PDB file of C-alpha atoms and ligand atoms in Angstrom:
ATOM      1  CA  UNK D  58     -33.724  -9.181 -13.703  1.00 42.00           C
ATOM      2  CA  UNK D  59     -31.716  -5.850 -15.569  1.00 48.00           C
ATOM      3  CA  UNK D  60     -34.708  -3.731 -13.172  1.00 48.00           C
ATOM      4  CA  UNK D  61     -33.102  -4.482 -10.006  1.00 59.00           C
ATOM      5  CA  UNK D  62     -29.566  -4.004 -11.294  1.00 69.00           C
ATOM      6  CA  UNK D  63     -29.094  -0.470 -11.010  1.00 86.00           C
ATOM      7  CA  UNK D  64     -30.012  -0.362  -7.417  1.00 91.00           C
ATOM      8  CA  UNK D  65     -27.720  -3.793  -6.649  1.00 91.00           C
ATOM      9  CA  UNK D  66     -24.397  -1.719  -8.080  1.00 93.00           C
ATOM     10  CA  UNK D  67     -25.804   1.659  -5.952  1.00 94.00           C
ATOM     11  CA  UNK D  68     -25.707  -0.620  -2.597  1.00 95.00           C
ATOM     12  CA  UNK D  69     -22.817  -2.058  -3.655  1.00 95.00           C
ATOM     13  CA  UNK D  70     -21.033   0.811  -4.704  1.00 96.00           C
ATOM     14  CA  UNK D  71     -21.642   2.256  -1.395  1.00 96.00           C
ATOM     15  CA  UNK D  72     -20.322  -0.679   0.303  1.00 97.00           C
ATOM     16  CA  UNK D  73     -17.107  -0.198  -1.346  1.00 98.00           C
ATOM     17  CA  UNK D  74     -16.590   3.038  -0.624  1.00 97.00           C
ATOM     18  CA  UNK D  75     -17.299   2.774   2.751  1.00 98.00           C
ATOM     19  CA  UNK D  76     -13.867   0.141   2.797  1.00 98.00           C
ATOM     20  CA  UNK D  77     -12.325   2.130   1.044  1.00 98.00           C
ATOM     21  CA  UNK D  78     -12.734   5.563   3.214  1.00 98.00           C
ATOM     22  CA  UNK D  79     -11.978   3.279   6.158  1.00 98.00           C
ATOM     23  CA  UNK D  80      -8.553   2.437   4.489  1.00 98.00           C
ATOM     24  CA  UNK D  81      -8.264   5.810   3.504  1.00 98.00           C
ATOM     25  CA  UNK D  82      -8.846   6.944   7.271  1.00 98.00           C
ATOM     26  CA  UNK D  83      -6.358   4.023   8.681  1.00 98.00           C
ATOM     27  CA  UNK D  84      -3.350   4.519   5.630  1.00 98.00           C
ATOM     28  CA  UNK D  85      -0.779   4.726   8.526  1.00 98.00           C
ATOM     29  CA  UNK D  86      -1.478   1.166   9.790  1.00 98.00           C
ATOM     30  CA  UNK D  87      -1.095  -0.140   6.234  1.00 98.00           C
ATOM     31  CA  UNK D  88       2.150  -1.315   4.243  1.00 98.00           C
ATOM     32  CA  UNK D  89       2.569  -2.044   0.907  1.00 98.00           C
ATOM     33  CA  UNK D  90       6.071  -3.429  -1.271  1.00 98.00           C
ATOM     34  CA  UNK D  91       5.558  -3.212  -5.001  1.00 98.00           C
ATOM     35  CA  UNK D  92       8.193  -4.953  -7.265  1.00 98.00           C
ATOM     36  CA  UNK D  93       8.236  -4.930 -10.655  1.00 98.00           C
ATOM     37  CA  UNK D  94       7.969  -8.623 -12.714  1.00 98.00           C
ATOM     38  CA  UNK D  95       7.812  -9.214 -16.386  1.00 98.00           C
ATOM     39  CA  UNK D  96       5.093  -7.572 -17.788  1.00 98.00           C
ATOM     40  CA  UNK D  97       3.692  -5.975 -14.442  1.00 98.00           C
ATOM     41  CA  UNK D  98       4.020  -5.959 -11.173  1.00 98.00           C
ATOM     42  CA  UNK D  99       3.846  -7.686  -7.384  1.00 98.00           C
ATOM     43  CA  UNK D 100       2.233  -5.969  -4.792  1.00 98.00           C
ATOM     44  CA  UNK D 101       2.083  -7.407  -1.035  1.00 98.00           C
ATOM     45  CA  UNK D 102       0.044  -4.835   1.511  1.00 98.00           C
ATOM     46  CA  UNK D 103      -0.502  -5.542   5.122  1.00 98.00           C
ATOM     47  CA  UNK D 104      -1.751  -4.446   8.258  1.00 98.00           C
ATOM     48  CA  UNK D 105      -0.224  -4.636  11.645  1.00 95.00           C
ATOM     49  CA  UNK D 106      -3.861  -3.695  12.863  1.00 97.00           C
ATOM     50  CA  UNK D 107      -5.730  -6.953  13.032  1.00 97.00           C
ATOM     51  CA  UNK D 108      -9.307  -5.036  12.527  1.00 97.00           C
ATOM     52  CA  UNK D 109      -8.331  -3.902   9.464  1.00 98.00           C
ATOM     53  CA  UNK D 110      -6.947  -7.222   8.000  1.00 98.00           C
ATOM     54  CA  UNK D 111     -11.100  -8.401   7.044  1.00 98.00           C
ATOM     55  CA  UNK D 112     -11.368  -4.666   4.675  1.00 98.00           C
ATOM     56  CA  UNK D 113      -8.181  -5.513   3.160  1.00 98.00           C
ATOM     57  CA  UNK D 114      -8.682  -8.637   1.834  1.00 98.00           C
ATOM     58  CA  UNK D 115     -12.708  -7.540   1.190  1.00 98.00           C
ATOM     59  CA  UNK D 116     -11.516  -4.611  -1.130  1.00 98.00           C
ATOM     60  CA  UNK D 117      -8.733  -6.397  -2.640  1.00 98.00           C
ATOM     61  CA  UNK D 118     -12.010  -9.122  -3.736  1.00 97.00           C
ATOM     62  CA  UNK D 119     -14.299  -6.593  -4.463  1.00 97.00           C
ATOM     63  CA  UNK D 120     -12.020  -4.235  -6.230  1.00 97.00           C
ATOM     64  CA  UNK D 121     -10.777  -7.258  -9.030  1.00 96.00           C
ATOM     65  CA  UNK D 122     -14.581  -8.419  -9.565  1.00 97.00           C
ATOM     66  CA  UNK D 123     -15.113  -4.692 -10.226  1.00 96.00           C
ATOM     67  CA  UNK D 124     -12.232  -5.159 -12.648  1.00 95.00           C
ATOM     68  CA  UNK D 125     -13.496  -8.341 -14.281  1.00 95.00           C
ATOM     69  CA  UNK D 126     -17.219  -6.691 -14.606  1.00 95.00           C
ATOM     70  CA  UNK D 127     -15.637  -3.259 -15.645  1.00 95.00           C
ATOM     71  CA  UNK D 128     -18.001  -1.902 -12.885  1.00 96.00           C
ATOM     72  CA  UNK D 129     -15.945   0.955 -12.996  1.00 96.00           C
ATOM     73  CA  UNK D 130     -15.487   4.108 -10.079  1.00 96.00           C
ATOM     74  CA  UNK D 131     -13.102   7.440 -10.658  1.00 96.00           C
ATOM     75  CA  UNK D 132     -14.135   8.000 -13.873  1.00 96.00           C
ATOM     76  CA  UNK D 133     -13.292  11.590 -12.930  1.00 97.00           C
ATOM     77  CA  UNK D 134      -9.670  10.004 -12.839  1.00 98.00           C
ATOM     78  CA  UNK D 135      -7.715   9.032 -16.124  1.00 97.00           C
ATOM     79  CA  UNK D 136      -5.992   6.213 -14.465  1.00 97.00           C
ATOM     80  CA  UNK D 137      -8.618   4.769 -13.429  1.00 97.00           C
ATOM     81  CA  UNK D 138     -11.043   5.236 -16.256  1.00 97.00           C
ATOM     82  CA  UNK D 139      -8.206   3.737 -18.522  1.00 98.00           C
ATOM     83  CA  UNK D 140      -7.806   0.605 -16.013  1.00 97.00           C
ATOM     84  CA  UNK D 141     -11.400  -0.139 -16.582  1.00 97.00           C
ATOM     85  CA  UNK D 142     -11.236   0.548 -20.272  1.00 97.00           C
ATOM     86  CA  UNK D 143      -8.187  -1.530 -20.791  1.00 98.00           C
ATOM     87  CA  UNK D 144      -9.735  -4.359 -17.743  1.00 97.00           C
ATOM     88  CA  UNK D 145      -9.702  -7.552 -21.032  1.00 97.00           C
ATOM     89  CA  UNK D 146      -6.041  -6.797 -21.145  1.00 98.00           C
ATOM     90  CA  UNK D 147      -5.562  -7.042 -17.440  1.00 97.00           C
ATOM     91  CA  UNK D 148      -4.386 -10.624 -15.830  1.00 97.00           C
ATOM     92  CA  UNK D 149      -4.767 -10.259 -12.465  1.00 97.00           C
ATOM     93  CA  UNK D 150      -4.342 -12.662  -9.090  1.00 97.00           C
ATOM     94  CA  UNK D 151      -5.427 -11.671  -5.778  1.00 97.00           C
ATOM     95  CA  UNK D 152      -4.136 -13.923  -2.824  1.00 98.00           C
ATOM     96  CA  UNK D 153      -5.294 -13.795   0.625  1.00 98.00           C
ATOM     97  CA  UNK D 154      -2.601 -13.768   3.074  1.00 98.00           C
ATOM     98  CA  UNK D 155      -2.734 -13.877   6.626  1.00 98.00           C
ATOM     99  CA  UNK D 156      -2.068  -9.974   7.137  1.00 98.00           C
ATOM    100  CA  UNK D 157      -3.377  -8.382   3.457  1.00 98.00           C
ATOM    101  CA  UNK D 158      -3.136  -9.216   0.169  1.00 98.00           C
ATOM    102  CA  UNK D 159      -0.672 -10.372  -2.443  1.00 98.00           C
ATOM    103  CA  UNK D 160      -1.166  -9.671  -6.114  1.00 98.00           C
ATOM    104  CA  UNK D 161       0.282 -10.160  -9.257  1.00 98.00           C
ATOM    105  CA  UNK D 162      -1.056  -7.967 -12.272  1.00 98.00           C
ATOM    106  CA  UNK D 163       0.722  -8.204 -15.833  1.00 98.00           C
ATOM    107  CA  UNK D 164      -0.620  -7.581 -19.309  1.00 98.00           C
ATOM    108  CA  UNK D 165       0.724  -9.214 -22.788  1.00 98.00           C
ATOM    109  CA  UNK D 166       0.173  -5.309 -24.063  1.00 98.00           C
ATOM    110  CA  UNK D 167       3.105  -3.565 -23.597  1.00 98.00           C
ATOM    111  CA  UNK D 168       1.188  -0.177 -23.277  1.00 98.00           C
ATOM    112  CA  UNK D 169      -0.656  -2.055 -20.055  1.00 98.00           C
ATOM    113  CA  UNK D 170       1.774  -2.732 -18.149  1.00 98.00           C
ATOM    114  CA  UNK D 171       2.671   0.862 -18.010  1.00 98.00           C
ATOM    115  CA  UNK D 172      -0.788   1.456 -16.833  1.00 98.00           C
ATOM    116  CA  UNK D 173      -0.262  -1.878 -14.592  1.00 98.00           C
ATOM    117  CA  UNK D 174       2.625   0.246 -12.699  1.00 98.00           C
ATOM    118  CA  UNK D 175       1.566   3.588 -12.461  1.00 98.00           C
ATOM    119  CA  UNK D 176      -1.669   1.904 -11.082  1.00 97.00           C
ATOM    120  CA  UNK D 177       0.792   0.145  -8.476  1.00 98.00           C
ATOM    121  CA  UNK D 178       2.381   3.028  -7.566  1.00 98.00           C
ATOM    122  CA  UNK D 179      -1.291   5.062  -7.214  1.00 98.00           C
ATOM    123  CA  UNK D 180      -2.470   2.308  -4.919  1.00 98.00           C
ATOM    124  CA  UNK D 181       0.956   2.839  -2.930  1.00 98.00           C
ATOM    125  CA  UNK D 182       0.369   7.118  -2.566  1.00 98.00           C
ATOM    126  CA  UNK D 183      -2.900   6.185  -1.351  1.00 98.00           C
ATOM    127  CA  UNK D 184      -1.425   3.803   1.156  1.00 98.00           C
ATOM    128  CA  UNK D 185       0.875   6.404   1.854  1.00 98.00           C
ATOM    129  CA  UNK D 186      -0.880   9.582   2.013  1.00 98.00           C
ATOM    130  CA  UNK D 187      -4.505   8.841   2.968  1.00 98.00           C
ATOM    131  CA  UNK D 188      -7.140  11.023   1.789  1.00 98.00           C
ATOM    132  CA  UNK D 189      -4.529  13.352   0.611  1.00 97.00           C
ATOM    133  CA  UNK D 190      -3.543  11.704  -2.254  1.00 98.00           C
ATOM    134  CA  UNK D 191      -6.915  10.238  -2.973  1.00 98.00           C
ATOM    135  CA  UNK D 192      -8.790  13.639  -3.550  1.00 97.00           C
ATOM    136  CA  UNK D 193      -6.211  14.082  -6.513  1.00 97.00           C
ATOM    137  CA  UNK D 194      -6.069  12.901  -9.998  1.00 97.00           C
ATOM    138  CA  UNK D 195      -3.779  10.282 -10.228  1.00 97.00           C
ATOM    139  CA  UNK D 196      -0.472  10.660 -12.578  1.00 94.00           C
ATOM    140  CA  UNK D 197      -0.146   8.312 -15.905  1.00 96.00           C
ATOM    141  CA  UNK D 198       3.354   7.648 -17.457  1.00 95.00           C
ATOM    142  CA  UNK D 199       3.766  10.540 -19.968  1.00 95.00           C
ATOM    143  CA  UNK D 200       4.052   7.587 -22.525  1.00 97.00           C
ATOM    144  CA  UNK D 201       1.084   5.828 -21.945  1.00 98.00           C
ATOM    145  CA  UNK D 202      -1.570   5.602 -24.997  1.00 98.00           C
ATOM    146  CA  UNK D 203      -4.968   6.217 -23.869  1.00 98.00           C
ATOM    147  CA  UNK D 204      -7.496   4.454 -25.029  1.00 97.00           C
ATOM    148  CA  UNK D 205     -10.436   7.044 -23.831  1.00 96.00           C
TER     149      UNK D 205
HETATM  150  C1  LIG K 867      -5.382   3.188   1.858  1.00 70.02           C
HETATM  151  C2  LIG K 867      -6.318   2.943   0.954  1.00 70.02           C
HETATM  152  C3  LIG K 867      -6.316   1.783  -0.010  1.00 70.02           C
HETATM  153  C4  LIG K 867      -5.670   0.594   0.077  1.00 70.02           C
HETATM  154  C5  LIG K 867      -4.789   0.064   1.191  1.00 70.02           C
HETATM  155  C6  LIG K 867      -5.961  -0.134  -1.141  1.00 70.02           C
HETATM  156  C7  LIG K 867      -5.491  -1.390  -1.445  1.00 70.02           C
HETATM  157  C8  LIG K 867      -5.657  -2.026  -2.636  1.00 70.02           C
HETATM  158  C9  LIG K 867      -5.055  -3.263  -3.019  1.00 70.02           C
HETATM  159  C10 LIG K 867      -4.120  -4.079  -2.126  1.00 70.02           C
HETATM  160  C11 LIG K 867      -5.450  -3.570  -4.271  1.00 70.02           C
HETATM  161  C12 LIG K 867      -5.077  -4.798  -5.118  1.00 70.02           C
HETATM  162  C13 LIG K 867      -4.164  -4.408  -6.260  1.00 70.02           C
HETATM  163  C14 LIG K 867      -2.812  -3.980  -5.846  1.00 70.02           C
HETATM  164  O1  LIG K 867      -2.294  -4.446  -4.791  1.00 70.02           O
HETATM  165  O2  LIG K 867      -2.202  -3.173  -6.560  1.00 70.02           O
HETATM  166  C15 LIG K 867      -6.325  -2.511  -4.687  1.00 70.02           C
HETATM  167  C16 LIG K 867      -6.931  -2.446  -5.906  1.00 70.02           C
HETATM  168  C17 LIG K 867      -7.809  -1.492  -6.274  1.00 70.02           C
HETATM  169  N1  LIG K 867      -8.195  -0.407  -5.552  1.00 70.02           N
HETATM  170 FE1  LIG K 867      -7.572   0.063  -3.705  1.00 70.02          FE
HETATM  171  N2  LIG K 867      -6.780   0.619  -1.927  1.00 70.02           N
HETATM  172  C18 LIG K 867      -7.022   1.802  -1.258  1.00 70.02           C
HETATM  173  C19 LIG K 867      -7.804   2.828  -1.708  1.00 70.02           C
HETATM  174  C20 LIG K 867      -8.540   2.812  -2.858  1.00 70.02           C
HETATM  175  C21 LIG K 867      -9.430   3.862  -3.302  1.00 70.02           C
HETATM  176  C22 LIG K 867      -9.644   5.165  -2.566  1.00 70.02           C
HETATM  177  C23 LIG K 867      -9.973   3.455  -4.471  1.00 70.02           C
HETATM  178  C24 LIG K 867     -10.971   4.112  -5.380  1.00 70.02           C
HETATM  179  C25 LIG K 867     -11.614   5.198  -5.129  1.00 70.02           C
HETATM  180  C26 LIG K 867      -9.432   2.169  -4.785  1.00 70.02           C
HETATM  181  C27 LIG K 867      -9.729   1.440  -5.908  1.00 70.02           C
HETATM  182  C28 LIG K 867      -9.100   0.306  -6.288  1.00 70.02           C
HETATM  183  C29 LIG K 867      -9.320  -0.373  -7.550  1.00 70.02           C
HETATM  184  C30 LIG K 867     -10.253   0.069  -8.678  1.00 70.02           C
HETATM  185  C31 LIG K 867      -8.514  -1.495  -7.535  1.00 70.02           C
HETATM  186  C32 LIG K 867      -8.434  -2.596  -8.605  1.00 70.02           C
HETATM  187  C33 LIG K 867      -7.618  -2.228  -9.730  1.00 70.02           C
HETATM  188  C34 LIG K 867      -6.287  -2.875  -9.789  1.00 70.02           C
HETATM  189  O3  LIG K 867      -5.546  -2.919  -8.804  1.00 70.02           O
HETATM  190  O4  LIG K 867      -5.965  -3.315 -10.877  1.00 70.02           O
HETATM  191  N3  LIG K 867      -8.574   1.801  -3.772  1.00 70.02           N
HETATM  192  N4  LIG K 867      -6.436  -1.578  -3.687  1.00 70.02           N
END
């Protein structure tokens, strides 16, 4: 069963990078409102491109399974390698809507919901900037405690 693993995640892997790259390539059709809540955030994104609608709502699955698995990706990127690290601490809903996605992410640790926000906020420059922004290493609050 553990034989066939490694090649499962490769294939997988690939298939998520693929969405994302696509989302990546298409950032100006996408739109994204993140508010802050208690303890994390809200984050709608949508699409006024219909095609695009199916890899929204595919990463926003994959992407919180990866989360829940600690399947992890970026590890060349603090933020992200700390997001995986810290995934136990994570509560995190992802709802379908008719155009994207709506989540809600918090964290009873006060030190992850600072990593909760500047991860809302990465996820926004990416919407924003494309490729651009995710080529970069993404920015942690200067008063974040890593755990890595
Ligand atoms: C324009 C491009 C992208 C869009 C529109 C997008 C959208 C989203 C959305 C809507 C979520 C759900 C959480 C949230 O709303 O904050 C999410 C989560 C996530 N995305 Fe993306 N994403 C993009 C690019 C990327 C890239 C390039 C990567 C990695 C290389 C990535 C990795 C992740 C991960 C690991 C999560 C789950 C972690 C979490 O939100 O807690 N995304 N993304």
């Amino acid at each position: 069963m553990h034989s066939h693993l490694p090649t499962e995640r490769r294939a997988r892997h690939k298939r998520d990078q693929s969405i994302f790259h696509e989302l990546l390539r298409r950032h100006e059709a996408i739109q994204r409102e993140v508010e802050e809540i208690p303890n994390g955030i809200r984050a709608r994104t949508w699409t006024t491109d219909a095609d695009l609608v199916p890899l929204l709502h595919m990463h926003a699955k994959e992407m919180h399974k990866r989360v829940k698995e600690k399947f992890g990706l970026r590890f060349w990127d603090p933020a992200f390698a700390e997001l995986f690290a810290q995934a136990d601490k994570v509560e995190m809903s992802v709802t379908l809507t008719e155009n994207g996605v709506d989540v809600f992410e918090t964290s009873t640790d006060l030190n992850v919901v600072k990593l909760i926000r500047a991860h809302g906020a990465i996820v926004t420059a990416f919407v924003e900037h494309g490729g651009r922004a995710a080529s970069q290493e993404s920015p942690l609050p200067a008063d974040y405690i890593r755990v890595l």
